[in-house]
């Protein structure tokens, strides 16, 4: 049989019919991914109007409810609802914007190209490929006349890559995401290793200002060098906090150990252990001085501190403020912070995603922490149990970003099977 798009339709109904539909129509999934990649949604500027319109056209023949939501007209979001057999709601989230690209540096078309059974393009793995798989799962339910065992809500959002407020934060603020659990289609797998991300790290973004006294460069002893003061303060912070082992809550220990095991092959076990057992401190911006022959009167530094979930960020920040207070001429000009979040690695959502992914891939699926933090943290803080999962590659944000066709297919199969697995875990 074929459906109304001319693609093959499984003859079996119910059960695993949506997954069978996906596997029978892999070429249609590839075409959809290429259509999404063909729309440039680089952020900045992050304009998602064209891609949202394309998704609306794709969904128009299907018996689903589609709603645009925009606080910025140039950055609309799209909500898609698929009614299910229970009043529980599983949310799927995917962002439509990408980081920018330099087309001259690519050997493939950054706006989409298929070669060697892989799909290339900016966003292929982060995360238009996963968005295509999510959309194809919607089509698979409709094409096989399969009612999901729970209500499904899909949020295709803008503004994620720059941490803007026009995407997921706007939907949360408006109360538009009423869900019990969420799966974000962020890439969580590298070649040979699969994982579901169950935690993220806390952060402190810190701006330090240094004040000195100007003088001529030929008479530096008559002034006070603000750059020297700032450099010494940064070194002091690194010595004091970078080598201080984190006090991690006991329930985080299994996640930490699995995270170390997951990352060890790519970065070495010692580096992976330090990443989660100690704060990471990155000096991202350091500015000061106007001329080589002048003692700088002011300087500024921006630092990025990351802390494993289970560490109380305000306690660390208080220690940093005390340390800065002891540094002459140094003040904290600006600070923003967050506390890391985590899911129970044996909870219903994590178990459903990990077991489904294992069944589809035949491989082990690690339950690990991310090294950073993004939309999952926002959703958990809003009371929605959240994980990240998508098969992909480690080429996100890289030149010649790509995703294997098999990964696109397996993602769509996982997303199609997941509602039943999650309901089973919740009922069990």
Coordinates of C-alpha atoms in Angstrom, one line a residue:
X1 CA 0.0 0.0 0.0
X2 CA 1.0 3.6 -0.4
X3 CA -0.2 6.7 1.5
X4 CA -1.5 10.0 0.0
X5 CA 2.1 11.1 -0.6
X6 CA 2.9 8.1 -2.7
X7 CA 5.2 6.6 -0.1
X8 CA 5.0 2.9 0.9
X9 CA 2.7 2.1 3.8
X10 CA 3.0 -1.0 5.9
X11 CA 0.1 -3.4 5.7
X12 CA 0.1 -4.1 9.4
X13 CA -1.8 -1.8 11.7
X14 CA -1.1 -0.8 15.3
X15 CA 1.7 -2.2 17.3
X16 CA 5.0 -1.2 15.6
X17 CA 3.3 0.1 12.5
X18 CA 4.7 3.7 12.8
X19 CA 8.3 2.3 13.1
X20 CA 7.7 0.0 10.1
X21 CA 6.5 3.0 8.1
X22 CA 9.7 4.9 8.9
X23 CA 11.9 2.1 7.8
X24 CA 9.9 1.6 4.6
X25 CA 10.1 5.2 3.6
X26 CA 13.7 6.2 4.5
X27 CA 14.1 8.1 1.2
X28 CA 11.2 10.4 2.0
X29 CA 12.8 11.1 5.4
X30 CA 16.1 12.0 3.7
X31 CA 14.2 14.4 1.3
X32 CA 12.5 16.0 4.3
X33 CA 15.9 16.5 6.0
X34 CA 17.3 18.1 2.9
X35 CA 14.3 20.4 2.5
X36 CA 14.9 21.7 6.1
X37 CA 18.6 22.1 5.5
X38 CA 18.0 24.2 2.3
X39 CA 16.5 27.0 4.5
X40 CA 19.3 29.1 6.0
X41 CA 18.3 29.7 9.7
X42 CA 21.8 30.9 10.9
X43 CA 21.6 32.7 14.2
X44 CA 22.3 35.6 14.1
X45 CA 20.0 36.7 12.7
X46 CA 18.0 33.5 13.4
X47 CA 15.0 34.2 11.1
X48 CA 12.7 31.1 11.2
X49 CA 9.8 32.3 9.2
X50 CA 10.6 30.4 6.0
X51 CA 11.3 27.1 7.7
X52 CA 8.2 27.3 9.9
X53 CA 6.1 27.9 6.8
X54 CA 7.7 24.9 5.1
X55 CA 6.9 22.7 8.2
X56 CA 3.3 24.0 8.2
X57 CA 3.0 23.0 4.5
X58 CA 4.4 19.5 5.3
X59 CA 1.9 19.0 8.2
X60 CA -1.1 20.5 6.5
X61 CA -2.5 17.2 5.1
X62 CA -2.2 15.5 8.5
X63 CA -4.9 15.3 11.2
X64 CA -2.9 17.2 13.7
X65 CA -3.3 20.6 15.4
X66 CA -0.7 23.2 14.4
X67 CA -0.2 26.5 16.0
X68 CA 2.3 29.3 15.5
X69 CA 3.5 31.2 18.5
X70 CA 5.8 34.2 18.2
X71 CA 6.9 37.0 20.5
X72 CA 9.4 38.1 17.8
X73 CA 7.7 38.1 14.3
X74 CA 11.0 37.0 12.7
X75 CA 11.4 34.1 15.1
X76 CA 8.2 32.2 15.2
X77 CA 7.8 28.8 17.0
X78 CA 5.5 26.0 16.0
X79 CA 3.5 23.8 18.3
X80 CA 2.0 20.5 17.0
X81 CA -0.4 18.4 18.9
X82 CA -1.2 14.7 18.3
X83 CA -4.1 13.4 20.5
X84 CA -3.4 10.1 22.2
X85 CA -5.2 7.5 24.3
X86 CA -4.4 8.9 27.7
X87 CA -4.3 12.3 29.4
X88 CA -0.5 12.1 29.9
X89 CA 1.5 14.3 27.6
X90 CA 4.9 13.6 26.1
X91 CA 6.7 16.7 24.7
X92 CA 9.3 16.6 21.9
X93 CA 11.4 19.6 21.5
X94 CA 13.7 20.7 18.6
X95 CA 15.3 24.0 17.7
X96 CA 15.1 25.3 14.1
X97 CA 18.0 27.8 14.2
X98 CA 21.7 26.9 13.5
X99 CA 25.0 28.5 14.1
X100 CA 26.4 30.5 11.2
X101 CA 28.7 28.9 8.5
X102 CA 31.4 30.0 6.1
X103 CA 30.4 28.4 2.8
X104 CA 33.9 28.8 1.4
X105 CA 35.4 26.5 4.1
X106 CA 33.0 23.7 3.3
X107 CA 33.7 20.9 0.8
X108 CA 29.9 20.0 0.8
X109 CA 26.9 22.2 0.4
X110 CA 26.2 23.8 3.8
X111 CA 22.5 24.1 2.7
X112 CA 22.2 20.4 2.2
X113 CA 23.8 17.6 0.2
X114 CA 23.6 13.8 0.2
X115 CA 26.8 11.8 -0.3
X116 CA 27.9 8.3 0.7
X117 CA 24.6 7.6 2.6
X118 CA 25.2 10.7 4.7
X119 CA 23.4 14.0 4.8
X120 CA 25.6 17.1 5.0
X121 CA 24.7 20.6 5.9
X122 CA 24.6 23.2 8.6
X123 CA 22.3 21.7 11.2
X124 CA 22.4 18.1 9.8
X125 CA 23.2 16.8 13.3
X126 CA 22.4 20.0 15.4
X127 CA 19.6 19.6 14.9
X128 CA 17.6 19.8 11.7
X129 CA 18.2 16.1 11.2
X130 CA 16.5 15.3 14.4
X131 CA 13.7 17.8 13.6
X132 CA 13.1 15.9 10.4
X133 CA 13.0 12.6 12.3
X134 CA 10.4 14.1 14.7
X135 CA 8.3 15.4 11.9
X136 CA 8.5 12.0 10.2
X137 CA 7.4 10.3 13.4
X138 CA 4.3 12.5 13.3
X139 CA 3.6 11.4 9.7
X140 CA 4.2 7.8 10.6
X141 CA 1.4 7.9 13.2
X142 CA -1.0 9.5 10.8
X143 CA -0.1 7.4 7.8
X144 CA -0.7 4.1 9.7
X145 CA -3.8 5.4 11.5
X146 CA -2.1 4.7 14.8
X147 CA -3.3 6.5 17.9
X148 CA -0.4 7.2 20.2
X149 CA -0.8 5.7 23.7
X150 CA -0.3 9.2 25.2
X151 CA -0.9 12.8 24.0
X152 CA 2.0 14.1 22.0
X153 CA 3.1 17.7 21.9
X154 CA 5.9 18.9 19.5
X155 CA 7.6 22.3 20.0
X156 CA 9.8 23.4 17.1
X157 CA 11.5 26.5 18.5
X158 CA 13.7 29.4 17.5
X159 CA 16.5 31.3 19.1
X160 CA 18.2 28.4 20.9
X161 CA 21.7 28.8 19.5
X162 CA 22.2 32.2 21.1
X163 CA 20.3 31.5 24.2
X164 CA 17.6 34.1 23.2
X165 CA 14.2 34.5 24.7
X166 CA 12.1 34.3 21.6
X167 CA 12.0 30.5 21.6
X168 CA 11.5 28.0 24.4
X169 CA 11.6 30.7 27.2
X170 CA 8.7 32.5 25.5
X171 CA 6.6 29.3 25.3
X172 CA 7.3 28.5 29.0
X173 CA 6.5 32.0 30.1
X174 CA 3.1 31.8 28.2
X175 CA 2.3 28.4 29.8
X176 CA 2.1 26.8 26.3
X177 CA 4.0 23.7 27.3
X178 CA 1.7 21.6 29.5
X179 CA 3.6 18.3 29.5
X180 CA 4.6 15.6 31.9
X181 CA 7.9 14.8 30.3
X182 CA 10.1 15.9 27.4
X183 CA 12.7 14.6 25.0
X184 CA 14.9 17.1 23.2
X185 CA 16.4 16.0 19.9
X186 CA 19.9 17.3 20.7
X187 CA 22.7 15.1 19.4
X188 CA 23.9 13.0 22.4
X189 CA 25.9 10.3 20.6
X190 CA 29.4 10.1 19.1
X191 CA 30.7 7.5 16.7
X192 CA 30.7 4.1 18.5
X193 CA 29.1 5.5 21.7
X194 CA 25.4 6.3 22.3
X195 CA 23.9 8.1 25.3
X196 CA 20.9 9.8 26.7
X197 CA 21.7 13.1 28.5
X198 CA 20.1 13.0 32.0
X199 CA 21.9 16.0 33.6
X200 CA 23.5 19.3 32.9
X201 CA 26.1 21.4 34.7
X202 CA 25.5 24.6 36.6
X203 CA 27.2 27.8 35.5
X204 CA 28.6 31.1 36.7
X205 CA 29.3 33.8 34.1
X206 CA 31.4 36.4 35.8
X207 CA 32.6 39.8 34.6
X208 CA 35.5 41.3 36.6
X209 CA 36.5 45.0 36.3
X210 CA 40.0 46.1 37.3
X211 CA 40.9 49.7 38.2
X212 CA 44.5 51.1 38.1
X213 CA 46.3 54.4 37.7
X214 CA 47.4 55.6 34.3
X215 CA 51.1 56.5 33.6
X216 CA 53.5 56.6 30.7
X217 CA 54.9 53.3 29.6
X218 CA 58.4 54.6 30.2
X219 CA 57.6 55.1 33.9
X220 CA 55.4 52.2 34.9
X221 CA 56.3 52.4 38.5
X222 CA 54.5 55.8 38.7
X223 CA 51.2 54.0 37.8
X224 CA 49.2 50.9 38.8
X225 CA 48.7 48.5 35.9
X226 CA 45.0 47.4 35.8
X227 CA 45.9 44.5 33.5
X228 CA 48.4 43.1 36.0
X229 CA 45.9 43.4 38.8
X230 CA 43.2 41.6 36.7
X231 CA 45.6 38.8 35.6
X232 CA 46.7 38.2 39.2
X233 CA 43.0 38.0 40.3
X234 CA 42.2 35.5 37.6
X235 CA 45.2 33.3 38.5
X236 CA 44.1 33.5 42.2
X237 CA 40.6 32.4 41.3
X238 CA 41.9 29.5 39.3
X239 CA 44.3 28.4 42.0
X240 CA 41.6 28.6 44.7
X241 CA 38.6 27.1 43.0
X242 CA 40.0 25.1 40.0
X243 CA 41.8 22.7 42.3
X244 CA 39.0 22.4 44.9
X245 CA 37.2 19.1 44.6
X246 CA 33.4 19.6 44.3
X247 CA 31.1 18.4 47.0
X248 CA 28.7 16.3 44.8
X249 CA 25.5 14.9 46.2
X250 CA 25.4 11.1 46.6
X251 CA 22.5 10.6 44.2
X252 CA 24.7 12.2 41.4
X253 CA 27.5 9.8 41.8
X254 CA 26.2 7.1 39.4
X255 CA 25.6 9.8 36.7
X256 CA 29.1 11.2 37.3
X257 CA 30.8 7.8 37.0
X258 CA 28.9 7.0 33.8
X259 CA 29.7 10.4 32.4
X260 CA 33.4 9.9 33.0
X261 CA 33.2 6.4 31.4
X262 CA 31.4 7.9 28.4
X263 CA 33.9 10.8 27.8
X264 CA 37.1 8.9 28.6
X265 CA 37.6 7.5 25.1
X266 CA 37.5 10.9 23.5
X267 CA 39.3 13.1 26.1
X268 CA 41.2 10.6 28.4
X269 CA 39.9 9.3 31.8
X270 CA 41.9 11.8 33.9
X271 CA 40.6 14.8 31.9
X272 CA 37.0 13.4 32.0
X273 CA 37.3 12.9 35.8
X274 CA 38.6 16.4 36.4
X275 CA 35.8 17.8 34.3
X276 CA 33.1 16.5 36.7
X277 CA 35.0 16.3 40.0
X278 CA 36.3 19.9 39.8
X279 CA 35.1 23.2 38.6
X280 CA 36.1 24.2 35.1
X281 CA 37.1 27.8 34.7
X282 CA 37.5 29.3 31.2
X283 CA 38.8 32.8 30.7
X284 CA 36.8 33.8 27.6
X285 CA 37.4 37.6 27.4
X286 CA 40.3 39.6 28.6
X287 CA 40.5 43.3 27.6
X288 CA 42.6 46.2 28.8
X289 CA 44.9 49.0 27.8
X290 CA 44.9 51.5 24.9
X291 CA 48.5 51.7 23.8
X292 CA 51.7 49.8 24.2
X293 CA 53.4 52.8 25.8
X294 CA 50.8 53.5 28.4
X295 CA 50.0 51.9 31.8
X296 CA 46.4 50.7 31.5
X297 CA 44.0 52.4 33.9
X298 CA 41.2 49.8 33.4
X299 CA 40.7 46.2 32.3
X300 CA 37.9 43.7 32.1
X301 CA 37.6 39.9 32.1
X302 CA 34.8 37.5 31.5
X303 CA 35.0 34.0 33.0
X304 CA 32.8 30.9 32.5
X305 CA 32.7 28.6 35.5
X306 CA 30.9 25.2 35.2
X307 CA 29.8 23.0 38.1
X308 CA 28.5 19.4 38.1
X309 CA 24.8 19.0 38.9
X310 CA 24.3 18.4 42.6
X311 CA 26.6 21.3 43.5
X312 CA 24.9 24.4 45.1
X313 CA 26.1 27.2 42.8
X314 CA 25.3 30.1 45.2
X315 CA 27.8 28.6 47.7
X316 CA 30.6 28.6 45.1
X317 CA 29.6 32.1 43.9
X318 CA 29.8 33.4 47.5
X319 CA 33.4 32.0 47.8
X320 CA 34.3 33.7 44.5
X321 CA 33.0 37.0 45.7
X322 CA 35.0 36.6 49.0
X323 CA 38.1 35.9 46.9
X324 CA 37.6 38.9 44.6
X325 CA 37.0 41.1 47.7
X326 CA 40.6 40.3 48.8
X327 CA 42.0 41.5 45.4
X328 CA 42.8 45.2 45.4
X329 CA 41.2 47.2 42.6
X330 CA 39.0 44.3 41.4
X331 CA 35.2 44.3 41.5
X332 CA 32.5 42.0 40.2
X333 CA 30.8 44.0 37.5
X334 CA 28.2 41.5 36.4
X335 CA 27.3 37.9 37.2
X336 CA 24.7 35.4 36.1
X337 CA 24.4 31.8 37.4
X338 CA 22.4 28.6 37.3
X339 CA 22.3 25.4 39.2
X340 CA 22.8 22.1 37.4
X341 CA 19.8 19.8 37.1
X342 CA 19.4 16.1 36.7
X343 CA 16.9 13.3 36.2
X344 CA 16.7 10.1 38.1
X345 CA 18.8 7.8 35.9
X346 CA 16.5 4.9 36.7
X347 CA 13.3 7.0 36.4
X348 CA 10.5 6.3 33.9
X349 CA 11.6 8.7 31.2
X350 CA 15.2 7.8 31.3
X351 CA 14.5 4.1 31.3
X352 CA 12.0 4.5 28.4
X353 CA 14.5 6.4 26.2
X354 CA 17.5 4.3 27.1
X355 CA 15.7 0.9 26.6
X356 CA 14.1 2.0 23.4
X357 CA 17.4 3.3 22.0
X358 CA 19.2 0.2 23.0
X359 CA 16.5 -2.0 21.3
X360 CA 16.8 0.1 18.1
X361 CA 20.6 0.4 17.9
X362 CA 21.6 -2.9 19.5
X363 CA 24.2 -0.9 21.5
X364 CA 24.8 0.2 25.0
X365 CA 23.3 3.6 25.8
X366 CA 25.1 5.6 28.6
X367 CA 23.0 7.7 31.0
X368 CA 25.3 10.7 31.4
X369 CA 25.6 14.4 32.1
X370 CA 26.1 17.0 29.4
X371 CA 29.2 19.2 29.8
X372 CA 27.1 22.3 29.4
X373 CA 23.5 23.2 29.8
X374 CA 20.6 24.5 27.6
X375 CA 16.9 24.0 27.1
X376 CA 16.8 20.8 29.2
X377 CA 17.7 22.9 32.3
X378 CA 14.9 25.4 31.5
X379 CA 12.3 22.6 31.2
X380 CA 13.4 20.8 34.3
X381 CA 13.2 24.1 36.3
X382 CA 9.7 24.4 34.9
X383 CA 8.8 21.1 36.4
X384 CA 8.9 19.0 33.2
X385 CA 11.1 15.8 33.4
X386 CA 13.5 16.2 30.5
X387 CA 16.2 14.3 28.7
X388 CA 18.1 14.8 25.5
X389 CA 18.5 12.1 22.9
X390 CA 19.5 11.9 19.2
X391 CA 21.8 9.7 17.3
X392 CA 24.2 11.9 15.3
X393 CA 27.9 12.8 15.0
X394 CA 30.4 15.0 16.8
X395 CA 30.4 17.4 13.9
X396 CA 27.9 19.9 15.4
X397 CA 29.0 23.5 14.7
X398 CA 31.8 22.1 12.5
X399 CA 32.7 22.4 8.9
X400 CA 31.1 19.7 6.8
X401 CA 28.6 18.8 9.5
X402 CA 26.8 15.6 8.7
X403 CA 24.5 12.9 9.9
X404 CA 24.3 9.3 8.5
X405 CA 21.0 8.4 6.9
X406 CA 20.8 5.4 9.3
X407 CA 20.9 7.8 12.2
X408 CA 18.0 9.8 10.8
X409 CA 16.0 6.6 10.4
X410 CA 16.8 5.2 13.8
X411 CA 16.0 8.5 15.5
X412 CA 12.6 8.5 13.9
X413 CA 12.0 4.9 15.0
X414 CA 13.0 5.7 18.6
X415 CA 10.7 8.8 18.6
X416 CA 7.8 6.7 17.2
X417 CA 8.3 3.9 19.7
X418 CA 8.9 6.0 22.7
X419 CA 5.3 7.0 23.7
X420 CA 4.5 3.3 24.3
X421 CA 7.7 2.7 26.2
X422 CA 7.2 5.8 28.4
X423 CA 3.5 4.9 29.1
X424 CA 4.6 1.4 30.1
X425 CA 7.2 2.7 32.5
X426 CA 4.7 5.2 34.0
X427 CA 2.1 2.5 34.4
X428 CA 4.5 -0.1 35.8

